XYZ file of C-alpha atoms in Angstrom:
417
model
C 163.824 -13.054 178.341
C 165.664 -11.841 175.147
C 168.478 -9.956 175.473
C 169.115 -6.346 174.511
C 171.069 -7.365 171.334
C 168.130 -9.610 170.448
C 165.619 -7.093 170.854
C 167.528 -4.693 168.756
C 167.754 -7.091 166.074
C 163.932 -8.028 165.935
C 163.090 -3.859 166.003
C 165.913 -3.714 162.927
C 163.886 -6.113 160.821
C 160.284 -4.811 161.993
C 161.669 -1.154 160.970
C 162.983 -2.751 157.475
C 160.032 -4.452 156.912
C 157.852 -1.328 157.656
C 159.971 0.866 155.035
C 160.297 -2.201 152.514
C 156.786 -1.996 152.191
C 156.076 1.155 151.873
C 159.094 1.244 148.932
C 157.122 -1.651 147.325
C 153.923 -0.013 147.413
C 155.013 2.855 145.202
C 157.070 -0.131 143.278
C 154.318 -1.874 141.804
C 153.254 0.340 139.181
C 156.675 2.190 138.647
C 158.080 2.052 135.605
C 161.639 1.346 136.909
C 160.482 -2.118 138.006
C 159.799 -5.151 136.079
C 158.391 -8.929 137.622
C 161.942 -9.755 137.944
C 163.156 -6.683 140.265
C 159.618 -6.590 141.717
C 160.810 -10.059 142.816
C 164.169 -9.049 144.276
C 162.462 -6.153 145.946
C 160.101 -8.943 147.818
C 162.756 -10.960 148.630
C 164.493 -8.313 150.635
C 160.872 -7.793 152.488
C 160.617 -11.241 152.943
C 163.820 -11.947 154.810
C 162.490 -8.980 157.256
C 159.449 -10.781 157.863
C 161.214 -13.962 157.960
C 163.267 -12.614 160.464
C 160.642 -11.916 162.660
C 158.455 -15.000 161.909
C 161.358 -17.320 163.496
C 161.928 -15.071 166.389
C 158.598 -16.440 167.364
C 156.394 -14.583 170.424
C 159.644 -12.177 170.472
C 159.059 -11.038 167.157
C 155.469 -10.720 167.332
C 155.805 -8.633 170.595
C 158.144 -6.166 168.723
C 155.954 -6.037 165.514
C 152.520 -5.148 168.171
C 154.501 -2.799 169.533
C 154.903 -0.742 166.489
C 150.960 -1.164 165.746
C 150.193 2.093 167.311
C 152.530 4.357 165.259
C 149.597 4.113 162.341
C 151.629 4.009 159.624
C 150.809 2.033 156.800
C 154.262 0.158 156.661
C 154.169 -0.667 160.515
C 151.225 -2.904 159.783
C 152.179 -5.264 157.305
C 154.492 -7.206 159.143
C 152.256 -7.510 162.251
C 149.341 -8.431 160.085
C 151.397 -11.306 157.823
C 152.436 -12.554 161.512
C 148.929 -12.716 163.403
C 147.692 -14.270 160.173
C 150.247 -17.123 160.239
C 149.928 -17.449 163.632
C 146.169 -17.748 163.422
C 146.340 -15.188 166.475
C 142.961 -13.951 166.404
C 143.619 -11.864 169.093
C 146.318 -10.333 167.346
C 144.227 -9.960 164.069
C 141.554 -8.207 165.836
C 144.080 -5.991 167.295
C 145.692 -4.670 163.823
C 142.134 -4.448 162.243
C 140.966 -2.191 165.240
C 143.993 0.328 164.054
C 144.016 0.114 160.688
C 140.319 -1.560 159.709
C 138.373 1.845 159.052
C 141.173 4.483 157.984
C 141.575 3.368 154.005
C 145.573 4.427 153.970
C 146.051 1.917 156.666
C 143.624 -1.050 155.551
C 146.041 -0.949 151.910
C 148.558 -2.346 154.107
C 146.259 -4.948 155.402
C 145.089 -5.975 152.256
C 148.660 -5.957 151.324
C 149.449 -8.611 153.847
C 146.543 -10.776 153.118
C 147.919 -11.144 149.682
C 151.087 -11.661 150.555
C 150.421 -14.571 152.899
C 149.588 -17.869 151.138
C 145.709 -18.161 150.218
C 145.122 -21.462 152.641
C 146.212 -19.222 155.729
C 144.236 -15.985 154.184
C 141.384 -18.155 153.799
C 140.412 -18.918 157.691
C 139.578 -15.081 158.482
C 137.757 -14.630 155.549
C 134.450 -15.814 156.475
C 134.871 -13.664 159.646
C 135.653 -10.822 157.440
C 133.107 -11.448 154.887
C 130.374 -11.865 157.480
C 127.252 -9.617 157.727
C 127.784 -9.311 161.742
C 130.895 -7.235 160.841
C 130.960 -3.872 159.962
C 131.068 -2.790 156.220
C 135.273 -1.281 156.398
C 135.985 -5.164 157.529
C 133.713 -6.825 154.704
C 135.447 -4.131 152.237
C 139.130 -5.579 153.464
C 137.686 -9.045 153.029
C 136.208 -8.425 149.486
C 139.876 -6.333 148.585
C 141.607 -9.727 150.401
C 140.112 -11.966 147.900
C 140.276 -9.789 144.818
C 143.981 -9.630 145.060
C 144.553 -13.368 145.577
C 142.395 -13.348 142.846
C 139.653 -15.948 144.405
C 136.269 -15.508 144.372
C 134.626 -14.315 147.338
C 131.160 -16.060 146.366
C 127.695 -14.288 147.354
C 129.147 -11.738 149.522
C 130.126 -9.664 146.477
C 126.787 -9.757 145.388
C 125.758 -8.273 148.587
C 128.774 -5.537 148.294
C 127.979 -4.156 145.129
C 124.560 -2.674 146.303
C 125.729 -1.783 149.912
C 124.419 1.353 151.142
C 128.302 2.031 152.310
C 130.261 3.793 149.624
C 133.427 2.679 150.198
C 132.500 -0.856 150.430
C 129.930 -0.895 147.488
C 133.347 0.804 145.447
C 135.557 -1.899 146.264
C 133.321 -4.641 145.485
C 132.056 -2.849 141.950
C 136.149 -2.765 141.262
C 136.455 -6.708 141.879
C 133.673 -7.838 139.823
C 136.060 -6.419 136.894
C 139.113 -7.876 138.559
C 137.553 -11.511 139.097
C 135.414 -11.496 135.837
C 131.923 -12.204 137.506
C 129.821 -11.428 134.512
C 127.039 -12.682 136.703
C 126.912 -9.450 138.567
C 126.878 -6.920 135.325
C 123.497 -5.900 135.495
C 124.336 -4.836 139.273
C 127.515 -3.214 137.898
C 125.558 -1.434 135.189
C 123.326 -0.198 138.292
C 125.676 1.708 139.425
C 126.941 3.818 136.490
C 124.674 6.401 137.418
C 126.121 6.708 141.111
C 126.382 10.289 142.613
C 129.783 8.832 144.295
C 132.556 9.349 141.771
C 134.575 6.245 143.173
C 131.687 4.035 142.833
C 130.570 5.615 139.379
C 134.481 5.091 138.154
C 134.756 1.366 139.837
C 131.073 0.679 137.951
C 132.579 2.025 134.698
C 135.916 0.363 135.003
C 134.278 -3.085 135.596
C 131.663 -2.693 133.114
C 134.105 -2.238 130.385
C 136.351 -5.129 131.112
C 133.309 -7.214 131.223
C 132.514 -5.473 127.854
C 129.590 -3.398 128.158
C 129.093 -0.487 125.964
C 127.552 1.723 128.335
C 130.524 2.158 130.003
C 132.106 4.117 127.663
C 129.919 7.239 128.082
C 130.365 7.177 131.827
C 134.278 6.637 131.335
C 134.323 9.575 129.012
C 132.494 11.818 131.291
C 134.967 11.161 134.315
C 137.990 11.994 132.006
C 136.410 14.647 130.605
C 135.425 16.605 134.302
C 138.572 15.878 135.800
C 139.726 14.578 139.163
C 141.154 11.584 140.896
C 139.782 8.834 138.277
C 140.349 11.195 135.263
C 143.731 9.395 133.880
C 142.623 5.625 134.687
C 139.206 6.609 133.388
C 140.611 7.937 130.176
C 142.906 4.746 129.514
C 140.184 2.383 130.061
C 137.923 4.248 127.605
C 140.862 4.055 125.169
C 141.100 0.399 125.595
C 137.320 -0.033 124.395
C 137.330 2.687 121.752
C 138.351 2.559 117.589
C 141.646 4.393 117.349
C 140.359 6.611 114.906
C 137.798 7.902 117.317
C 139.739 7.831 119.779
C 142.489 10.059 118.706
C 139.654 12.863 117.582
C 138.182 12.436 121.499
C 141.366 12.247 122.965
C 142.616 15.958 121.744
C 139.079 17.084 123.234
C 140.486 16.322 126.650
C 143.669 17.163 125.915
C 142.126 20.931 125.410
C 139.774 21.016 128.580
C 141.582 22.457 131.642
C 143.475 19.774 133.490
C 142.815 17.492 130.475
C 146.246 16.880 129.158
C 147.478 14.520 131.742
C 144.520 12.217 131.761
C 144.788 12.214 127.624
C 148.238 11.170 128.065
C 147.458 8.573 129.865
C 144.451 7.395 127.481
C 147.333 8.171 124.474
C 149.757 5.351 126.304
C 146.919 3.145 126.741
C 145.688 3.356 123.026
C 149.017 2.888 121.624
C 148.603 4.712 118.240
C 151.568 6.200 116.468
C 149.012 8.879 115.010
C 149.194 10.214 118.548
C 153.347 10.843 118.988
C 153.385 14.007 116.669
C 151.104 15.526 120.059
C 152.771 13.702 122.655
C 156.439 15.371 121.403
C 154.408 18.587 121.976
C 153.672 18.102 124.823
C 157.344 17.222 125.648
C 157.758 20.599 125.563
C 155.431 21.732 128.773
C 157.822 20.815 131.971
C 154.168 19.814 133.714
C 153.631 17.350 131.357
C 157.241 16.660 129.738
C 157.852 13.434 131.746
C 154.068 11.702 131.560
C 154.625 12.581 127.597
C 157.965 10.410 127.640
C 156.220 7.735 129.708
C 153.573 7.436 126.760
C 156.542 7.420 124.081
C 157.910 4.717 126.167
C 154.667 2.736 126.211
C 154.338 2.787 122.625
C 157.855 2.241 120.872
C 159.405 0.491 123.625
C 162.330 2.703 123.907
C 163.460 3.395 127.254
C 164.549 6.814 127.544
C 167.966 6.187 129.976
C 168.619 2.843 127.604
C 168.310 5.158 123.883
C 170.207 8.003 125.370
C 167.072 9.675 125.099
C 167.022 11.664 128.969
C 167.138 15.102 129.119
C 167.825 17.522 132.041
C 165.098 18.925 134.521
C 164.019 22.338 133.415
C 165.864 25.086 135.451
C 163.338 26.570 138.000
C 160.804 23.776 137.951
C 159.487 22.689 141.299
C 157.168 19.889 141.650
C 155.824 17.993 144.634
C 155.764 19.654 148.505
C 158.317 22.561 148.749
C 160.091 23.619 152.207
C 158.159 26.555 152.256
C 155.864 25.920 155.396
C 153.518 28.319 154.031
C 152.871 26.167 150.624
C 149.435 24.677 151.455
C 150.059 22.021 148.319
C 151.339 18.880 149.706
C 150.837 16.636 146.994
C 153.656 14.525 146.037
C 155.230 14.257 142.240
C 152.953 11.937 140.552
C 155.671 11.376 138.046
C 158.515 11.432 140.491
C 160.000 8.302 139.067
C 159.945 8.939 135.559
C 162.935 10.377 133.388
C 162.671 13.811 131.809
C 162.694 13.353 128.390
C 165.281 14.966 125.829
C 162.546 16.584 123.144
C 164.986 17.141 120.498
C 166.726 13.948 120.530
C 163.209 12.109 120.548
C 161.775 14.030 117.900
C 165.064 12.852 115.921
C 164.665 9.599 117.087
C 160.730 9.592 115.979
C 161.761 11.093 112.667
C 164.146 8.121 111.387
C 162.393 5.291 113.118
C 158.711 6.330 113.466
C 157.874 5.320 109.806
C 158.325 1.976 111.082
C 154.921 1.834 113.272
C 152.018 2.022 111.341
C 149.309 4.704 112.143
C 145.676 3.407 113.423
C 147.038 0.229 114.973
C 147.216 0.053 118.452
C 151.301 -0.890 120.170
C 152.468 -1.824 123.256
C 156.366 -1.752 124.088
C 156.732 -1.242 120.123
C 154.653 -4.370 118.679
C 150.882 -4.577 117.653
C 148.842 -5.701 120.564
C 148.150 -9.050 119.559
C 147.373 -12.019 122.157
C 150.822 -13.594 121.678
C 153.099 -10.307 122.599
C 150.591 -9.231 125.367
C 151.324 -12.272 127.299
C 154.795 -12.039 126.386
C 154.719 -8.341 128.059
C 152.925 -9.378 130.699
C 156.002 -11.694 131.642
C 158.628 -9.316 130.205
C 157.383 -5.549 130.773
C 157.391 -2.902 133.234
C 154.728 -2.679 135.685
C 152.942 -0.271 134.047
C 153.218 -2.555 130.829
C 152.674 -5.493 132.639
C 149.202 -3.866 134.356
C 148.114 -2.731 130.603
C 148.617 -5.946 129.185
C 146.778 -7.595 131.498
C 143.943 -5.340 131.314
C 144.030 -6.244 127.262
C 144.127 -9.628 127.884
C 141.267 -9.659 129.650
C 138.981 -7.211 127.022
C 140.069 -9.862 125.021
C 138.566 -12.857 126.704
C 142.182 -14.656 126.817
C 141.971 -14.325 130.923
C 139.176 -14.677 133.229
C 139.287 -11.493 134.949
C 142.616 -9.205 135.286
C 145.892 -10.916 136.376
C 146.888 -9.108 139.525
C 150.585 -7.651 138.574
C 150.934 -5.864 141.930
C 151.283 -9.238 143.917
C 154.250 -10.838 145.151
C 156.424 -12.261 142.864
C 156.488 -15.852 143.233
C 152.783 -15.490 143.927
C 152.649 -14.478 140.163
C 154.978 -17.195 139.210
C 152.676 -19.936 140.963
C 149.655 -18.555 139.038
C 151.173 -18.238 135.632
C 152.431 -21.913 135.744
C 149.897 -23.486 138.128
C 151.953 -24.411 140.289
């Protein structure tokens, strides 16, 4: 029988773990974070998970009670504990609540990436079995992908599944894992009517070097939608800079196309686009993503270089306090600083000549393998993600390095320890 004080301590661990996981879920691609600061956040999260772990059965019961909250963060710690305890009944309870809901399943996959692969491996055969529902197979495929472990034959079956959620996740995993043997199956999905499957196929085909992916990525970027920015970024990585710059300007002229074009500009890294990027800083809706593109290309942080500006008067983004407002979308640029356009233009006027037009840059240096490897270790999370893809495209790595996993797991993967 645990005391009231102990119960309160365990409940605090569970609450903090849920909060920190939700915070970390946003941090993994936040430019404020690099591998070191992500590691510090991971240590805080792990400390609370460890508190529940050391509490034994009492810690599990507290976690179990939180499952019914049906919040992503509240499922993370229970899944970690259940897997580590080899508690099949507990694992089933968590999967029953979150397995079929994509937003909740994200936390379950994260938990399977948090534990060591030796522990996750014990439940993967059950998740990858043809006897379970496609939503569980999708979690199994995703878990293998985040651990950068090959799910084997299960991936081959999944890329042709009639379940669209499973198929899209499997198609993405092909590129992440560098499974070139499945390129024909990926090509077969380039014409899929489902946008998620079509994008995943085009992204992986591009990673694997298939030229047909460019046309599909271009169409997705051109038409807008949830995958437009990522599609445009990947298309830029496979396109010649001169052609890419012309194509980007056409995308930018389409309705709602400027955001995708700015994401593409950051991925392309050609200083020739900087006058247009500076122009975009004058539009409040585009200013912060344009500032992000400036930083990705030059490596100059707005805060550190005193190039940060003020929020435009009257500008609103994200959910408002108005109960009649139907727009509840979060601000996609919330963590990005506002640029001071005039100061940045002055900086570019004096320093911009140091960057050669027609050359691709990441964080102020040409995208050569040695620098990409360094950026993968020392850059911001978005820069690290970019470097991971660029290294895969150059054949320097098999598949794409996972930059969202626990910092200690990333370090082990780097050193091979």
